[in-house]
Short mmCIF file of C-alpha atoms and ligand atoms in Angstrom, two decimals:
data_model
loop_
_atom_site.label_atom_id
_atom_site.label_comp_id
_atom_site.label_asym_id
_atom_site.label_seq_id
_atom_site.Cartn_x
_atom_site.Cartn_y
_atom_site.Cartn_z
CA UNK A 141 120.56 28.09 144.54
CA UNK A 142 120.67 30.34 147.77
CA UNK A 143 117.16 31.49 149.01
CA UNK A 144 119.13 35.24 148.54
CA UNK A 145 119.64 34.56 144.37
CA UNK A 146 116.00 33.06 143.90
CA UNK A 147 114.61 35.93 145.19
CA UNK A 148 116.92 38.27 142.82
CA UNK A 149 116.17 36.18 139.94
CA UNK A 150 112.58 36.23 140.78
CA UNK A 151 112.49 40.36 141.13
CA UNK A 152 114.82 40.46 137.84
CA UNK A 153 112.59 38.40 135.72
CA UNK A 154 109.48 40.43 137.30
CA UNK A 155 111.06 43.46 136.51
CA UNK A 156 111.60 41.99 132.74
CA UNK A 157 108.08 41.22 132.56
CA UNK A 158 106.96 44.31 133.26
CA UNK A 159 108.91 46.10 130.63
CA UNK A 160 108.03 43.41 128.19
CA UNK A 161 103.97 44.35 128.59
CA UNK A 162 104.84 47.81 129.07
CA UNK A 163 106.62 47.38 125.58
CA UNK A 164 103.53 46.45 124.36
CA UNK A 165 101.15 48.77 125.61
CA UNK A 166 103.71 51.12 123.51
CA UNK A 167 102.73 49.38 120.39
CA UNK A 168 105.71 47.10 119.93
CA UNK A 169 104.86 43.45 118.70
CA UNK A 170 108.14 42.21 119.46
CA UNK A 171 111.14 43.71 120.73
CA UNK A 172 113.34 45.22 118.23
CA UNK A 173 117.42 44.46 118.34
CA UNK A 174 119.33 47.45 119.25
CA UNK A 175 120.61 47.66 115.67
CA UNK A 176 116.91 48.53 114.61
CA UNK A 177 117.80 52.10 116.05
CA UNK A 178 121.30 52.76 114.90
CA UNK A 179 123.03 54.99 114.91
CA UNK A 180 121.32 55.77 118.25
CA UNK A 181 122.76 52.72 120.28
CA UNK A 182 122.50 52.46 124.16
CA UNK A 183 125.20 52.62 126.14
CA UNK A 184 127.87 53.59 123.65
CA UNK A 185 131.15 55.87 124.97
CA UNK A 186 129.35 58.79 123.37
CA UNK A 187 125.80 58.70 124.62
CA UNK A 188 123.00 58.37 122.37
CA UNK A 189 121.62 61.19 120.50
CA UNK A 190 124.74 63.40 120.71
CA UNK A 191 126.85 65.07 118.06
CA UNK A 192 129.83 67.02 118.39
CA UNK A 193 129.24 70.74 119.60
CA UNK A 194 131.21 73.52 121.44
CA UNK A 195 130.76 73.37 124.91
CA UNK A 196 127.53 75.51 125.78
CA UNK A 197 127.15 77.68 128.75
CA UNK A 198 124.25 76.22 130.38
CA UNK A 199 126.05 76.17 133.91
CA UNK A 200 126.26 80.06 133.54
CA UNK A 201 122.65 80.13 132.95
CA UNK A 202 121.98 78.00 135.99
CA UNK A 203 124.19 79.95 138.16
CA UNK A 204 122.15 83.48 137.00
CA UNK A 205 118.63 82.29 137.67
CA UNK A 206 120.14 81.07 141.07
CA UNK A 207 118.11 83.25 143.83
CA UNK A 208 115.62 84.48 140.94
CA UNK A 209 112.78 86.50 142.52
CA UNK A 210 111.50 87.80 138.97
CA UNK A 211 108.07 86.32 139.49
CA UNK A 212 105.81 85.05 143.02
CA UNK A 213 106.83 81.69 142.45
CA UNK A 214 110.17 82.19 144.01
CA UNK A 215 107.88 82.71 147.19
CA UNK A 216 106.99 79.21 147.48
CA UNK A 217 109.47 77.14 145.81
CA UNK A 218 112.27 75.12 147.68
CA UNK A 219 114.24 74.54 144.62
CA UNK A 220 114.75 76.16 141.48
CA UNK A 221 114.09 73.55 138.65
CA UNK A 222 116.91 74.32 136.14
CA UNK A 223 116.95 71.31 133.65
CA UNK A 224 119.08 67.71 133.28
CA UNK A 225 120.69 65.81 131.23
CA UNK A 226 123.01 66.16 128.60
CA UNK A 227 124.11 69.66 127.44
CA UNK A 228 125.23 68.98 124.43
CA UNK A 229 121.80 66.87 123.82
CA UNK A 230 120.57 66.48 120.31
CA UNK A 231 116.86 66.01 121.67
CA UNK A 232 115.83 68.45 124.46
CA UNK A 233 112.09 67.56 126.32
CA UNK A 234 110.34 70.56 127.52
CA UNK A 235 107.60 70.08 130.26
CA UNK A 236 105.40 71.99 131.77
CA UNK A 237 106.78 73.21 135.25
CA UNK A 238 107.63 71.45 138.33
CA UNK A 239 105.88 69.45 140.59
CA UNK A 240 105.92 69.11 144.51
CA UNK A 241 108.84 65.86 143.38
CA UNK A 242 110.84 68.25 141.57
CA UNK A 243 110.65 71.21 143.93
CA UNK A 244 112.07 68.80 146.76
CA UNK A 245 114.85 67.65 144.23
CA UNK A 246 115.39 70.44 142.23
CA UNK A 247 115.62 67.81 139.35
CA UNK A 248 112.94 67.77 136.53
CA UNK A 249 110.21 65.10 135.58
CA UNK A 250 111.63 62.42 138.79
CA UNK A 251 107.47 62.22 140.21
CA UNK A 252 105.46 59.59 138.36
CA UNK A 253 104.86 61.39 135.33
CA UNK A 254 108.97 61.20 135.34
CA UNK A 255 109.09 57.43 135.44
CA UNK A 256 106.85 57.14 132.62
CA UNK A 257 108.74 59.87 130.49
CA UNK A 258 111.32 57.50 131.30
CA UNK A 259 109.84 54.38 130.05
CA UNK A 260 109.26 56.99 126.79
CA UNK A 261 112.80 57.30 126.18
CA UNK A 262 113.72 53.53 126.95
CA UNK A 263 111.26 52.49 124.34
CA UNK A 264 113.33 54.88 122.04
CA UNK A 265 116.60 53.35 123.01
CA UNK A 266 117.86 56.46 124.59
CA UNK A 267 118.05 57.01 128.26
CA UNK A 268 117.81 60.46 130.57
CA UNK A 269 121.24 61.70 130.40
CA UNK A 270 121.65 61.30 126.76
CA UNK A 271 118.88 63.71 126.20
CA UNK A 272 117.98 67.19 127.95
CA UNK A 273 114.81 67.43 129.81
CA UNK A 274 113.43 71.15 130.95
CA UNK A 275 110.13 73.05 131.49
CA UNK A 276 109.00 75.92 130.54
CA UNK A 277 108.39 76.95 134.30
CA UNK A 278 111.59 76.90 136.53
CA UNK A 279 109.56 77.05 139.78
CA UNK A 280 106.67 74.98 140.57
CA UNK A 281 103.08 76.96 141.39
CA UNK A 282 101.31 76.10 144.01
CA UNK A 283 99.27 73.22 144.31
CA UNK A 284 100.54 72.52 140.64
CA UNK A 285 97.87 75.07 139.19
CA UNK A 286 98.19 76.37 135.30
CA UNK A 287 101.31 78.94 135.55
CA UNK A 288 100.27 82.56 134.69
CA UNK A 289 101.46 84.58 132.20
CA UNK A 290 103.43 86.65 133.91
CA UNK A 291 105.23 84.20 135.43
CA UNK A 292 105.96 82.79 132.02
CA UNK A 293 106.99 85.74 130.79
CA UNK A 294 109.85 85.91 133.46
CA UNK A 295 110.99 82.09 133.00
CA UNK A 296 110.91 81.96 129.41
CA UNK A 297 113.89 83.64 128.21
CA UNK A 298 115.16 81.16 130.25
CA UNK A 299 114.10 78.63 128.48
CA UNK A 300 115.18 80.06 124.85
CA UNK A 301 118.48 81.12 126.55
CA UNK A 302 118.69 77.29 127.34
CA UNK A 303 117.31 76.15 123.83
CA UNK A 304 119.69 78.23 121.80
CA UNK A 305 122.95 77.12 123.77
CA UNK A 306 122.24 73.20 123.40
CA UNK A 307 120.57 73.74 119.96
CA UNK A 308 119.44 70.78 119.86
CA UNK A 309 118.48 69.22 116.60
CA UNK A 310 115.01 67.61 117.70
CA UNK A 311 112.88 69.56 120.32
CA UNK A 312 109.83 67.74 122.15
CA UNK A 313 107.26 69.73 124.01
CA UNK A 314 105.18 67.52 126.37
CA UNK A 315 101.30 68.76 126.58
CA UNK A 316 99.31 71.65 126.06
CA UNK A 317 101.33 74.17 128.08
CA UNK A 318 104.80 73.53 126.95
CA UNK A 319 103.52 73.44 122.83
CA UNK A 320 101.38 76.21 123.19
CA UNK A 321 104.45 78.56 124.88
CA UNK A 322 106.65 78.05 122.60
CA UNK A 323 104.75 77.61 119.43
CA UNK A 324 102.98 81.06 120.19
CA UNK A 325 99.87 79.00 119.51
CA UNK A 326 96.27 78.61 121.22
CA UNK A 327 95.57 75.30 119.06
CA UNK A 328 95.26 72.64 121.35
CA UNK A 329 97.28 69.37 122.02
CA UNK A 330 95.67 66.70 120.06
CA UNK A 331 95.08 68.95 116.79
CA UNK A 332 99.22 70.13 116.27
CA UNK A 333 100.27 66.54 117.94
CA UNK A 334 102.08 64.55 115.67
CA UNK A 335 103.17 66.83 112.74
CA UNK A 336 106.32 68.91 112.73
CA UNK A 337 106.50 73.08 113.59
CA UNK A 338 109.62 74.67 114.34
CA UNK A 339 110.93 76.69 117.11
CA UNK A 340 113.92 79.23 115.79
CA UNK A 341 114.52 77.22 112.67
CA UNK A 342 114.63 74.11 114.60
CA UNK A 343 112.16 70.99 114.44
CA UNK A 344 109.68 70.42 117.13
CA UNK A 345 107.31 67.77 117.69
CA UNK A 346 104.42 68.26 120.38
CA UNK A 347 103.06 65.29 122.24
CA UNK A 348 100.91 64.56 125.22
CA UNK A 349 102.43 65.20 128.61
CA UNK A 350 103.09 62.16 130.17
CA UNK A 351 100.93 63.36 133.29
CA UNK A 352 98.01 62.79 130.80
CA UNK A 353 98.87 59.65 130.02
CA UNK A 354 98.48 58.34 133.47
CA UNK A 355 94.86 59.30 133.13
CA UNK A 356 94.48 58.21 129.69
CA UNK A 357 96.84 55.45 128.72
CA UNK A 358 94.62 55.51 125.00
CA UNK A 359 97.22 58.48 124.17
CA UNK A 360 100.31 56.13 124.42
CA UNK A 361 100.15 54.89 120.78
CA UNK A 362 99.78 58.21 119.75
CA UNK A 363 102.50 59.04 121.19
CA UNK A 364 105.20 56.16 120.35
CA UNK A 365 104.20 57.19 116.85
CA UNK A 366 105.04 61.00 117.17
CA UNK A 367 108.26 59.25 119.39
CA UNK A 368 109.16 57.53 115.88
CA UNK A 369 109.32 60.48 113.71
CA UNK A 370 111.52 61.61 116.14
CA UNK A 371 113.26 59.05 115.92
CA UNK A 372 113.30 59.20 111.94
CA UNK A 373 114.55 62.79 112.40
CA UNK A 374 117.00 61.98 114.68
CA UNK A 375 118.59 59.28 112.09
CA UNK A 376 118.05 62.14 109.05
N1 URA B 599 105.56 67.74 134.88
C1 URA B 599 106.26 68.64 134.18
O1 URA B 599 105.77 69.22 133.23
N2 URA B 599 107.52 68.85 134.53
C2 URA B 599 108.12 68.20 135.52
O2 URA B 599 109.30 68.44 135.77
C3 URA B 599 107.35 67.27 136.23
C4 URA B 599 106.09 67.04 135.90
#
């Protein structure tokens, strides 16, 4: 064996350790075959979590708030953060707002908190373009402060525009922010985590942000638990 393929092997099988324990910080006692999941397999022609639907108009949508200047945010921003993934997603995750990562990229949750959400979705055998990930916030505030209401009252009919031309069957809203916008609710985080509301007739399930997570990796079961009643739905 080449010096060159040890090392691969060695960064490979490091890499496959490190999912393995993160696996099991998740709450996974062994790893379950793909079928476990079906019929949300990885990697199939039609990515996971999808179903049939008329083409939606999301690119219209991204091309209107192009330039937006509806709120102060615009002021500071260097990219407007529309959303990514699939459009015709049955699960849509909506996040807070942006971060200085996403500003630069103009590509939601790629910072750490982005990796982890990530490592969310692998754990649920689906994968970033399968699903849609948005925030609530298009435009990230400065110094990643609490947005104001009046700057989510511009961005939000965004955001519904968005949510009613995927229609997705499962929505997630990660953290406080996200759950409390669009369940019109003060209630915080850990009391409406885990059960089921609805947004517009559709199912949502609030969890914590992955940002808290990093600080408090406790909330991790929690949330591969609220992950598998999505999961559950997402079978239904
Ligand atoms: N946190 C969020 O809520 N959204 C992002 O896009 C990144 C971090």
């Amino acid at each position: 064996m080449t010096k060159k393929l040890y090392h691969e092997c060695h960064e490979l099988i490091s890499q496959g350790r490190a999912i393995l324990t993160d696996l099991q910080h998740w709450g996974f006692e062994s790893v379950p075959p793909l079928s476990a999941f079906s019929p949300l397999p990885l990697g199939q022609p039609e990515p996971v979590g999808v179903s049939q639907k008329s083409p939606g108009t999301l690119e219209n949508l991204a091309s209107q708030i192009q330039g937006c200047t509806l709120c102060p945010l615009s002021a500071e921003r260097k990219n407007i953060v529309f959303g990514a993934g699939n459009p015709q997603a049955d699960l849509v995750l909506v996040g807070e707002a942006p971060g200085r990562e996403e500003d630069e990229t103009g590509v939601p949750f790629v910072g750490e908190a982005g990796r982890l959400l990530e490592k969310i979705l692998f754990a649920m055998q689906l994968s970033r373009e399968a699903v849609y990930i948005c925030n609530v916030i298009k435009c990230r505030p400065p110094h990643n402060r609490d947005p104001q209401a009046d700057e989510i009252a511009c961005c939000e009919p965004f955001l519904k525009q968005q949510l009613s031309v995927i229609k997705p069957q499962v929505i997630i809203t990660l953290g406080r922010f996200a759950t409390q916008t669009l369940l019109h609710t003060k209630d915080p985080i850990s009391r409406v985590r885990g059960h089921w509301h609805e947004y517009e007739g559709i199912p949502l399930m609030p969890t914590f942000h992955p940002a808290y997570l990093l600080r408090s990796p406790a909330g991790k079961r929690d949330v591969w638990e609220d992950m598998k009643q999505v999961l559950q739905r997402l079978k239904g």
